Amino acid sequence: MPDLRKDPVSGRWVIIATERAMRPNDFKIEPHAPLSADVFCPFCEGNEDKTPPEIMAYREKGSYANKKGWRVRVVPNKFPALKIEGGLNKQGVGIYDTMSGVGAHEVIIESPLHITSLTEMSIWQVEEILWTYRDRMIDLKKDKRFIYGLLFKNVGRAAGASLEHSHSQLIVTPIVPITVIHEMEGSEVFYKYRGRCLFCDMVRQELATDARIVMEGKNFIAFTPYASRFPFEIWILSKTHASHFENIQKLEVEELAKILQKTILKLEACLTYPPYNYIIHTTPFTYGEIEYYHWHIEIIPRLTNIAGFEWGSGFYINTVTPETAAEFLRNANIQNNNEDMKL
Amino acid sequence: MPDLRKDPVSGRWVIIATERAMRPNDFKIEPHAPLSADVFCPFCEGNEDKTPPEIMAYREKGSYANKKGWRVRVVPNKFPALKIEGGLNKQGVGIYDTMSGVGAHEVIIESPLHITSLTEMSIWQVEEILWTYRDRMIDLKKDKRFIYGLLFKNVGRAAGASLEHSHSQLIVTPIVPITVIHEMEGSEVFYKYRGRCLFCDMVRQELATDARIVMEGKNFIAFTPYASRFPFEIWILSKTHASHFENIQKLEVEELAKILQKTILKLEACLTYPPYNYIIHTTPFTYGEIEYYHWHIEIIPRLTNIAGFEWGSGFYINTVTPETAAEFLRNANIQNNNEDMKL
């Protein structure tokens, strides 16, 4: 009998169709493209003039903007979804509402070398990527036109990536995205009823149950959520309450870098370099510290097509139970001779 | 400057990125597979024993169940997402909620011949498909465990179809899908504020504006919605208020068959047989006639990949304005020497 499970955050139901459960190697995966050193890459060191001028970079002392010598580099997206200049110009069009597409669309180039995965980097590089995320959020938050910053990563063509060189993106919008509105509404209802943060409760229950834990550190857990929409979906949550990603502490950055890299290493080991997205869900700029919403990272391997049923209903059919996925991920044979990766 | 537009039904915002607007032939489309008569197809006439036993069929007089002689045939999905037998067994698991995956998952085989598109059928066949949709909804509605019936069609592998033989599916669930909950909430808020049905207002405004109309009949319009998530997204709405699809009138079925077939013919002409989904959004079984929600069909061509941004935010970047798409669709050169298709 399939199992229906409700995600307490969004209110969304998921069908866990255990009877047609698949093993990880049943997925026909188009792995993300191998290194192709002969194809021109605008993100590689030496090609700085092929991107729009940089917004910021972590660079070696004495090196110059838009020249060699950077470690992480942030540039505007060459084909931005939103434009940085101009007013919001909010207006009605009959029953409809519109505003100008004002916002920011930045690309975080994660390495001067042409590497395609976070897992090929040293841990200090992953830390610097997280610091870049934080610095850009804090900078863009100052602009009163902007309400929300969405940090995400697309890996592999099936996950929407058009370049293989490891990179993330930040889109800053003048509205709160509908998914975040629904998540905040769901967790506020829980908070009003129970007087506790839903995500903090989730951490406690997951640690007590243990069946869905992929990894546990001092400050973070990685787990497969109870109502996983997708096979091998993984969330990373901080164990203590925190509403805003950008208020992360230095010691937490160090641990998060390890747990993120190790989680993706496990995913790559289980699923042979799957295409995936990760997205940081955090509280809008316009809110101070709040008790009911808790920032987190959602990692979504892109193994299956979304069909009409999912589009029409917003509920998902998942053929791998999160408990099975967690077990595979826990047991994944990762080469861990890197002392840095010890949690 | 890109344009941000809000869908008044769901509250979802869409970025219309006009500056990187694409023409229809810019889309790299994997057209749905051509006829492959030599591949075994369990949906073809003569292979009735290769599907689970039929639930119902429209058949020639004197023909027998699970034998030749049918025109439309409904069978249980061989790999159902939900099972018809058993109780709901609702329960809590700590902070989580679960119930048994009880429901129906049926396949509507639309023709005894191996054809792959609604547009290759006679109009009476499309009408019979709509009658089948209605009959199955009315039958399943009697079961008090079931709350919602979702009718949808996947065409092409990229849209989630695993067989090319023209078919639709019906999934009946013991809960209201989250998308429908959000749509009903959005339109109820509008109704409380304005005292009118949002969808009826939409029909009036679209007819007055004219820029997004694809086709108009006596009872229905097909149009590209103001906040289209996807290039060439099309909605079909009845011009008079109706909350439940299954209460459709006979004259309306006749017109809807024409408008649906002609819309898809136009889509196929503009985009060279794109993969697509359509979904019927209707009111849950447990509601009587309501004033604020209005059933409709959403047609979604599957031209682009969904990337991390869309997953994380629930808002969409669309590179073709609905006004441009509607113009292309209106002007599509369809062979219309079929008198039947006159609206």
XYZ file of C-alpha atoms in Angstrom:
686
model
C 0.000 0.000 0.000
C 1.474 3.391 -0.935
C 1.885 5.890 1.864
C 0.626 9.489 1.788
C 2.793 11.861 3.793
C 2.304 15.552 4.483
C 5.125 18.059 4.533
C 4.287 20.065 7.672
C 6.055 23.161 6.311
C 4.214 23.681 3.033
C 1.136 21.532 3.663
C 1.982 19.585 0.504
C 1.240 15.839 0.357
C 3.569 13.310 -1.213
C 2.770 9.783 -2.381
C 5.497 7.394 -1.311
C 4.884 4.542 -3.725
C 6.894 1.900 -1.913
C 5.631 -1.016 -3.969
C 7.367 0.219 -7.041
C 10.404 1.368 -5.070
C 13.557 1.702 -7.097
C 17.138 1.095 -6.113
C 19.580 3.925 -6.849
C 21.051 2.144 -9.855
C 17.615 1.802 -11.452
C 17.745 5.487 -12.365
C 18.837 6.229 -15.886
C 20.969 9.242 -15.174
C 22.516 11.531 -17.693
C 25.625 12.380 -15.649
C 26.755 15.965 -15.862
C 29.201 16.483 -18.685
C 32.818 15.438 -18.127
C 35.617 17.990 -18.178
C 35.984 19.357 -21.663
C 39.138 21.437 -21.487
C 39.051 22.243 -25.187
C 35.643 23.986 -25.097
C 35.911 27.709 -24.379
C 34.729 28.562 -20.856
C 34.041 32.203 -19.930
C 34.329 31.374 -16.219
C 37.959 30.151 -16.356
C 40.837 32.278 -15.113
C 42.244 34.371 -17.954
C 38.805 34.923 -19.541
C 37.696 37.658 -17.134
C 36.890 39.987 -20.055
C 34.292 37.509 -21.342
C 31.924 38.158 -18.421
C 30.361 41.475 -17.355
C 32.718 43.380 -14.981
C 32.971 41.775 -11.554
C 30.859 42.951 -8.605
C 33.323 41.546 -6.073
C 36.001 38.889 -5.809
C 38.208 37.295 -3.204
C 41.633 37.893 -4.745
C 45.313 37.572 -4.026
C 46.936 40.729 -2.701
C 48.189 42.954 -5.499
C 45.905 41.473 -8.190
C 43.484 43.733 -10.063
C 39.721 43.588 -10.637
C 38.747 41.683 -13.789
C 42.244 40.224 -14.086
C 43.774 36.938 -12.920
C 44.456 36.256 -9.263
C 40.926 35.622 -7.895
C 39.660 32.667 -5.919
C 35.889 33.342 -6.023
C 34.430 35.912 -8.405
C 30.919 37.419 -8.577
C 29.651 38.899 -11.850
C 26.222 39.994 -13.082
C 24.444 37.322 -15.112
C 25.008 38.105 -18.789
C 21.326 37.369 -19.478
C 19.744 38.637 -16.264
C 16.182 37.697 -15.348
C 15.932 41.013 -13.439
C 17.654 44.387 -13.861
C 19.382 46.311 -11.087
C 18.416 49.855 -12.189
C 15.054 51.571 -11.964
C 12.012 51.964 -9.772
C 9.405 49.335 -8.997
C 6.574 51.100 -10.797
C 3.884 48.941 -9.161
C 0.527 49.164 -10.910
C -2.736 47.427 -11.688
C -3.860 46.327 -15.142
C -7.553 45.714 -14.624
C -7.726 42.715 -12.298
C -4.017 41.980 -12.744
C -0.970 43.340 -10.876
C 2.419 44.136 -12.323
C 5.705 45.830 -11.458
C 9.007 46.401 -13.199
C 11.453 43.523 -13.195
C 13.867 45.234 -10.816
C 16.286 43.050 -8.891
C 19.718 41.483 -9.036
C 20.877 38.391 -10.870
C 24.450 37.482 -10.008
C 26.699 34.534 -10.805
C 29.163 33.253 -8.220
C 32.094 31.641 -10.050
C 33.431 29.202 -7.501
C 36.923 28.473 -8.783
C 39.425 29.924 -11.259
C 40.038 26.354 -12.442
C 37.652 24.536 -14.742
C 36.183 22.136 -12.201
C 32.607 20.949 -12.273
C 31.802 19.870 -8.732
C 32.014 21.240 -5.212
C 33.463 17.882 -4.263
C 36.665 18.525 -6.217
C 37.516 21.558 -4.081
C 39.508 22.002 -0.891
C 37.361 22.699 2.120
C 38.598 26.318 2.364
C 37.209 26.911 -1.111
C 33.759 25.670 -0.110
C 33.975 27.934 2.938
C 34.817 30.905 0.720
C 31.787 30.146 -1.452
C 29.574 30.259 1.652
C 31.207 33.540 2.734
C 30.518 34.933 -0.727
C 26.858 33.928 -0.429
C 26.698 35.751 2.899
C 28.531 38.877 1.757
C 26.330 39.321 -1.319
C 23.128 38.874 0.712
C 24.271 41.475 3.246
C 25.233 43.934 0.516
C 22.007 43.607 -1.467
C 19.857 43.739 1.660
C 20.780 47.426 1.995
C 18.760 48.293 -1.106
C 15.246 49.029 0.139
C 13.659 47.989 -3.168
C 14.725 44.396 -2.549
C 12.799 41.956 -0.357
C 14.233 38.499 -0.930
C 17.550 36.870 -1.856
C 17.461 33.403 -3.380
C 20.762 31.511 -3.514
C 20.821 28.400 -5.652
C 22.992 26.086 -7.671
C 22.186 24.188 -10.873
C 24.460 21.254 -11.725
C 24.032 19.425 -15.020
C 21.924 20.287 -18.032
C 18.861 18.418 -16.703
C 18.993 20.711 -13.659
C 19.030 23.856 -15.787
C 22.783 24.560 -15.920
C 24.089 25.981 -19.193
C 27.788 26.000 -18.196
C 29.573 23.154 -16.447
C 32.199 25.282 -14.630
C 31.159 25.132 -10.967
C 29.030 28.176 -10.097
C 26.023 29.334 -8.063
C 23.512 32.105 -8.630
C 21.801 34.735 -6.535
C 18.515 36.268 -7.638
C 17.248 39.137 -5.508
C 13.587 40.016 -5.984
C 11.266 42.879 -5.009
C 8.647 40.397 -3.754
C 8.645 37.341 -1.496
C 8.526 34.194 -3.666
C 5.288 32.236 -3.294
C 7.075 29.092 -2.052
C 8.599 31.034 0.829
C 5.223 32.654 1.614
C 3.631 29.206 1.848
C 6.490 27.833 3.975
C 6.301 30.805 6.332
C 2.518 30.514 6.600
C 2.754 26.795 7.357
C 5.401 27.229 10.023
C 3.618 30.222 11.557
C 0.430 28.161 11.988
C 2.503 25.465 13.710
C 4.214 28.046 15.911
C 0.916 29.614 16.937
C -0.510 26.228 17.862
C 2.516 24.625 19.506
C 4.621 27.587 20.549
C 7.746 26.034 19.022
C 9.612 26.316 15.736
C 8.499 23.549 13.374
C 12.011 23.101 12.013
C 13.523 22.820 15.501
C 10.914 20.137 16.251
C 11.877 18.421 13.010
C 15.545 18.341 14.068
C 14.594 16.820 17.432
C 12.318 14.188 15.887
C 14.773 13.263 13.133
C 17.587 12.814 15.643
C 15.362 10.722 17.898
C 14.047 8.562 15.027
C 17.417 8.323 13.288
C 15.958 6.565 10.207
C 16.311 9.552 7.891
C 19.597 11.041 9.155
C 22.345 11.160 6.531
C 24.912 12.948 8.663
C 25.088 14.768 11.967
C 27.587 17.436 13.013
C 27.843 19.660 16.073
C 25.682 22.393 14.539
C 23.946 20.852 11.509
C 22.111 17.752 10.368
C 21.614 16.459 6.823
C 18.534 14.270 6.430
C 16.017 13.019 3.901
C 12.725 14.765 4.755
C 9.723 12.697 5.887
C 7.659 13.883 2.889
C 10.480 13.896 0.314
C 9.103 14.947 -3.079
C 11.998 13.381 -4.962
C 14.197 10.300 -4.558
C 17.286 11.269 -2.547
C 16.014 14.750 -1.662
C 18.134 16.024 1.255
C 17.698 18.962 3.609
C 20.422 20.531 5.731
C 19.219 22.301 8.900
C 21.032 23.993 11.724
C 20.358 22.343 15.062
C 19.807 25.617 16.865
C 17.195 28.087 15.725
C 18.241 30.641 13.090
C 15.890 32.511 10.774
C 18.418 34.207 8.452
C 21.175 32.409 6.552
C 23.252 35.578 6.382
C 23.605 35.714 10.184
C 25.602 32.478 10.188
C 28.585 32.291 12.592
C 32.172 31.606 11.499
C 32.348 28.239 13.236
C 29.087 27.291 11.554
C 30.429 28.240 8.123
C 33.352 25.884 8.702
C 31.080 22.991 9.617
C 28.494 23.733 6.943
C 31.191 23.650 4.250
C 32.141 20.159 5.377
C 28.626 18.823 5.702
C 27.574 20.275 2.321
C 30.590 18.899 0.507
C 30.310 15.498 2.154
C 26.563 15.264 1.442
C 27.146 15.974 -2.227
C 30.015 13.493 -2.291
C 27.617 10.856 -0.951
C 24.996 11.815 -3.519
C 27.566 11.536 -6.312
C 28.665 8.158 -4.987
C 25.107 6.773 -4.788
C 23.831 8.161 -8.073
C 26.934 8.525 -10.308
C 27.141 12.312 -10.628
C 23.451 13.138 -10.910
C 22.206 16.510 -12.081
C 20.939 18.396 -9.037
C 19.842 21.730 -7.612
C 20.342 23.103 -4.193
C 18.484 26.101 -2.884
C 18.920 28.082 0.325
C 15.521 28.896 1.831
C 15.803 31.860 4.195
C 13.729 34.642 5.770
C 12.955 37.761 3.675
C 15.129 40.871 4.144
C 12.229 42.829 5.591
C 11.851 40.575 8.649
C 13.975 40.806 11.775
C 14.828 37.660 13.711
C 11.698 35.507 13.845
C 10.931 32.479 15.972
C 8.870 30.438 13.505
C 10.924 30.254 10.313
C 14.298 28.531 10.116
C 16.684 28.827 7.169
C 17.766 25.598 5.482
C 19.259 24.097 2.334
C 17.205 21.820 0.070
C 19.171 19.513 -2.242
C 17.158 18.023 -5.094
C 18.641 15.392 -7.431
C 16.958 15.665 -10.830
C 16.342 12.024 -11.663
C 12.787 12.005 -12.919
C 10.586 14.112 -15.175
C 7.767 16.117 -13.686
C 4.534 14.990 -15.362
C 1.052 16.448 -15.619
C -0.073 15.074 -12.306
C 2.628 16.922 -10.363
C 1.990 20.204 -12.217
C -1.726 19.984 -11.710
C -1.745 18.992 -8.113
C 1.505 20.138 -6.549
C 1.828 16.738 -5.025
C 4.492 14.340 -5.929
C 4.971 10.629 -6.476
C 8.252 9.459 -5.017
C 9.363 5.903 -5.747
C 12.115 5.762 -3.106
C 11.247 6.094 0.567
C 13.359 8.688 2.376
C 14.340 5.941 4.834
C 15.796 3.849 1.997
C 17.560 6.858 0.502
C 19.072 7.803 3.872
C 20.356 4.283 4.342
C 22.029 4.294 0.934
C 23.536 7.726 1.603
C 24.798 6.744 5.071
C 26.480 3.660 3.648
C 27.866 5.373 0.536
C 31.472 4.439 0.052
C 33.178 7.819 -0.168
C 36.915 8.235 -0.285
C 37.490 10.097 2.878
C 41.212 10.253 3.309
C 40.813 14.018 3.538
C 41.279 14.893 7.230
C 39.583 18.230 6.533
C 36.275 16.489 6.009
C 35.981 15.081 9.530
C 32.962 16.680 11.138
C 13.144 46.011 -18.591
C 11.623 42.650 -17.632
C 8.045 42.681 -16.374
C 6.853 41.061 -13.141
C 3.281 39.821 -13.337
C 1.135 38.261 -10.631
C -1.242 35.395 -11.252
C -4.328 36.545 -9.324
C -5.478 32.964 -8.756
C -2.452 31.497 -7.001
C -0.670 34.698 -5.968
C 2.403 33.472 -7.854
C 4.628 36.016 -9.625
C 6.174 35.437 -13.034
C 9.113 37.229 -14.634
C 8.355 38.014 -18.266
C 11.878 38.557 -19.606
C 10.947 40.289 -22.837
C 14.476 41.379 -23.675
C 15.565 37.847 -24.231
C 12.305 36.928 -25.897
C 12.475 33.887 -28.115
C 10.604 33.126 -31.279
C 8.841 29.751 -31.409
C 11.464 28.237 -33.694
C 14.225 29.115 -31.201
C 13.067 26.259 -29.009
C 15.006 23.066 -29.382
C 12.141 20.647 -29.166
C 12.358 16.915 -28.951
C 9.128 16.193 -30.822
C 7.069 13.340 -29.488
C 8.025 10.075 -31.081
C 6.672 9.293 -34.554
C 4.377 6.340 -35.146
C 6.243 3.134 -34.544
C 3.844 0.419 -35.657
C 6.386 -2.317 -35.101
C 6.822 -1.652 -31.356
C 4.355 -3.596 -29.231
C 1.677 -1.333 -27.756
C -0.567 -2.638 -24.933
C -3.150 0.085 -25.684
C -3.891 -1.032 -29.255
C -7.036 -2.948 -30.180
C -6.424 -6.664 -29.960
C -4.089 -6.343 -26.961
C -6.864 -5.961 -24.377
C -5.415 -8.815 -22.307
C -2.162 -6.866 -21.836
C -3.793 -4.284 -19.549
C -5.631 -4.881 -16.262
C -9.340 -5.652 -16.900
C -11.338 -2.648 -18.075
C -13.355 -0.487 -15.688
C -15.603 0.751 -18.487
C -15.574 1.228 -22.234
C -17.696 2.770 -24.949
C -18.161 -0.222 -27.255
C -20.013 -1.340 -30.317
C -23.223 -3.229 -29.604
C -22.641 -6.925 -29.195
C -18.935 -6.616 -28.332
C -17.601 -7.985 -25.053
C -15.614 -6.445 -22.208
C -11.838 -6.822 -22.653
C -12.284 -7.793 -26.294
C -12.183 -5.821 -29.543
C -14.960 -3.413 -30.496
C -14.327 -0.475 -28.129
C -13.896 3.181 -28.995
C -12.669 4.514 -25.626
C -11.476 2.180 -22.885
C -10.703 2.836 -19.204
C -8.358 0.515 -17.298
C -6.568 0.744 -13.945
C -2.986 1.962 -14.239
C -0.727 -1.096 -14.216
C 1.621 0.714 -11.808
C -0.872 2.727 -9.765
C 0.276 5.599 -7.571
C -2.709 4.920 -5.290
C -4.718 1.775 -4.515
C -8.499 1.501 -4.651
C -8.954 -0.881 -1.680
C -8.646 -0.143 2.014
C -9.342 2.486 4.628
C -7.631 5.834 5.010
C -5.982 5.011 8.313
C -5.129 8.663 9.061
C -2.548 9.066 11.816
C 0.186 11.219 13.264
C 3.861 10.251 13.430
C 5.219 12.754 15.921
C 4.929 16.124 14.169
C 4.182 14.477 10.832
C 0.857 13.356 9.316
C 0.253 10.320 7.176
C -2.536 8.211 5.703
C -2.781 5.167 3.474
C -2.368 5.746 -0.238
C -5.981 4.997 -1.037
C -7.391 6.355 -4.276
C -7.879 5.547 -7.929
C -5.404 5.709 -10.781
C -7.039 5.060 -14.127
C -5.871 5.263 -17.728
C -8.235 6.457 -20.450
C -7.194 4.861 -23.739
C -8.515 7.281 -26.300
C -8.557 5.233 -29.482
C -8.331 1.588 -30.550
C -5.907 2.712 -33.263
C -2.286 3.526 -32.541
C -2.509 7.289 -32.910
C -0.450 9.701 -30.867
C -2.358 12.969 -30.909
C -5.865 14.242 -30.201
C -5.532 16.193 -33.432
C -5.581 13.005 -35.530
C -9.045 12.080 -34.271
C -12.520 12.851 -35.529
C -14.362 15.354 -33.426
C -16.826 12.724 -32.119
C -13.858 10.851 -30.687
C -12.674 13.912 -28.764
C -16.229 14.351 -27.503
C -16.286 10.739 -26.296
C -13.023 11.323 -24.418
C -14.628 14.266 -22.615
C -17.709 12.162 -21.842
C -15.418 9.486 -20.431
C -13.721 12.064 -18.209
C -17.123 13.137 -16.935
C -18.495 9.620 -16.418
C -15.445 8.498 -14.431
C -15.547 11.593 -12.207
C -19.237 11.063 -11.459
C -18.688 7.387 -10.680
C -15.709 7.906 -8.373
C -17.351 10.835 -6.609
C -19.793 8.355 -5.035
C -16.993 6.862 -2.914
C -16.931 8.911 0.284
C -13.225 8.222 0.861
C -12.356 10.283 -2.215
C -12.128 14.063 -2.240
C -10.567 15.111 -5.519
C -10.347 13.917 -9.132
C -7.443 15.089 -11.235
C -7.722 14.549 -14.988
C -4.562 15.080 -17.000
C -2.724 14.159 -20.140
C 1.013 13.679 -20.704
C 2.202 13.820 -24.322
C 5.836 13.094 -25.144
C 8.590 11.701 -22.981
C 9.676 15.160 -21.753
C 6.148 15.618 -20.412
C 6.265 12.353 -18.474
C 4.539 10.001 -20.950
C 5.868 6.456 -21.099
C 3.610 5.273 -23.944
C 2.902 7.234 -27.123
C -0.568 5.797 -27.827
C -2.940 8.697 -27.094
C -4.252 8.426 -23.524
C -5.206 10.463 -20.458
C -5.119 9.648 -16.767
C -7.350 10.191 -13.778
C -5.954 10.168 -10.270
C -8.495 10.384 -7.476
C -7.110 11.340 -4.074
C -8.347 11.323 -0.482
C -7.075 14.916 -0.003
C -7.341 18.184 -1.901
C -4.075 18.794 -3.785
C -2.117 21.794 -2.502
C -2.260 23.614 -5.853
C -6.041 23.502 -5.802
C -6.115 24.642 -2.159
C -3.995 27.677 -3.082
C -6.104 28.449 -6.163
C -9.320 28.207 -4.153
C -7.889 30.403 -1.385
C -6.760 33.034 -3.903
C -10.087 33.149 -5.681
C -12.039 33.150 -2.426
C -10.112 36.221 -1.231
C -10.945 37.936 -4.533
C -14.602 36.919 -4.252
C -14.882 38.222 -0.698
C -13.376 41.556 -1.710
C -15.074 42.107 -5.054
C -18.171 39.922 -4.855
C -17.447 38.394 -8.255
C -15.763 35.231 -9.528
C -12.133 35.974 -10.408
C -12.229 33.666 -13.436
C -15.415 35.294 -14.776
C -13.664 38.672 -14.419
C -10.694 37.208 -16.262
C -12.907 36.123 -19.151
C -14.428 39.618 -19.368
C -11.046 41.349 -19.242
C -9.407 38.991 -21.752
C -12.267 39.466 -24.215
C -12.121 43.254 -23.794
C -8.311 43.391 -24.141
C -8.187 40.793 -26.925
C -4.343 40.647 -26.895
C -4.149 37.195 -25.293
C -7.149 35.498 -26.914
C -6.250 32.437 -28.973
C -9.799 31.433 -29.849
C -13.344 32.340 -28.842
C -16.419 30.164 -29.094
C -19.985 30.596 -27.911
C -19.265 29.018 -24.520
C -15.479 28.901 -24.131
C -12.346 30.960 -24.655
C -8.767 29.764 -25.074
C -6.176 32.353 -24.060
C -2.595 32.737 -22.896
C -2.816 33.825 -19.228
C -1.500 37.250 -18.196
C 1.071 35.673 -15.843
C 1.949 32.662 -18.023
C 4.637 30.564 -16.328
C 5.721 28.910 -19.576
C 6.037 29.955 -23.221
C 2.766 29.133 -24.998
C 0.889 28.197 -21.818
C -2.845 28.219 -22.664
C -5.946 28.130 -20.471
C -9.435 27.185 -21.595
C -12.287 28.693 -19.536
C -16.034 28.551 -19.886
C -17.562 31.993 -20.405
C -20.335 31.388 -17.910
C -19.635 30.451 -14.334
C -19.222 26.737 -13.543
C -17.415 25.299 -10.553
C -17.421 21.579 -11.456
C -16.170 20.128 -14.728
C -18.408 17.090 -14.365
C -21.559 19.229 -14.523
C -20.784 20.225 -18.135
C -23.726 20.385 -20.568
C -23.948 18.364 -23.787
C -23.734 21.431 -26.049
C -20.678 22.522 -24.099
C -18.989 19.142 -24.550
C -19.457 19.501 -28.298
C -17.874 22.936 -28.350
C -15.122 22.072 -25.871
C -14.048 19.125 -28.023
C -13.592 21.488 -30.962
C -11.807 24.210 -29.050
C -9.486 21.714 -27.329
C -8.584 19.942 -30.548
C -8.095 23.181 -32.466
C -5.950 24.703 -29.698
C -3.663 21.682 -29.703
C -3.546 21.741 -33.495
C -2.358 25.353 -33.292
C 0.213 24.443 -30.641
C 1.508 21.609 -32.823
C 1.681 23.958 -35.808
C 3.616 26.670 -33.911
C 6.003 24.381 -32.055
C 6.341 21.263 -34.251
C 4.659 18.649 -32.046
C 5.946 19.760 -28.642
C 5.699 17.569 -25.555
C 2.895 18.970 -23.377
C 0.611 18.374 -20.425
C -2.923 19.446 -19.928
C -4.678 19.354 -16.608
C -8.313 19.935 -15.692
C -8.545 22.050 -12.523
C -11.928 21.606 -10.890
C -13.689 21.914 -7.522
C -13.279 19.073 -4.978
C -16.016 16.428 -4.733
C -16.962 17.563 -1.231
C -18.080 21.034 -2.343
C -21.459 21.806 -3.858
C -21.783 24.528 -6.487
C -19.593 27.449 -5.396
C -19.471 31.003 -6.684
C -15.746 31.697 -6.374
C -13.970 28.804 -8.098
C -14.329 28.053 -11.807
C -13.110 24.880 -13.479
C -10.642 25.260 -16.354
C -8.065 23.449 -18.454
C -4.376 24.419 -18.305
C -2.241 23.405 -21.279
C 1.515 23.505 -20.670
C 4.013 22.899 -23.473
C 7.217 21.437 -22.007
C 9.879 23.425 -23.834
C 12.274 24.390 -21.080
C 13.888 22.773 -18.059
C 12.864 23.850 -14.591
C 16.010 25.040 -12.782
C 16.869 25.701 -9.144
C 15.390 29.165 -9.148
C 11.923 27.937 -10.072
C 12.026 25.096 -7.519
C 13.199 27.371 -4.767
C 10.877 30.236 -5.365
C 7.816 28.944 -7.175
C 8.147 31.814 -9.535
C 8.966 31.377 -13.141
C 11.016 33.056 -15.828
C 9.161 33.089 -19.121
C 11.018 34.271 -22.220
C 7.944 34.653 -24.429
C 5.248 37.184 -23.533
C 1.749 35.706 -23.555
C 0.778 38.439 -26.029
C 3.435 37.232 -28.505
C 2.445 33.597 -27.971
C -1.243 34.405 -28.546
C -0.402 36.215 -31.774
C 1.582 33.235 -33.063
C -1.212 30.867 -32.081
C -3.935 33.008 -33.676
C -1.980 33.182 -36.916
C -0.934 29.514 -36.921
C -1.544 28.014 -40.322
C -3.685 24.991 -39.531
C -5.281 22.877 -42.169
C -8.881 23.451 -41.423
C -10.788 21.869 -44.242
C -12.623 19.899 -41.603
C -16.077 21.454 -41.375
C -16.493 19.792 -37.974
C -13.941 22.118 -36.485
C -15.864 25.336 -37.100
C -16.729 26.817 -33.750
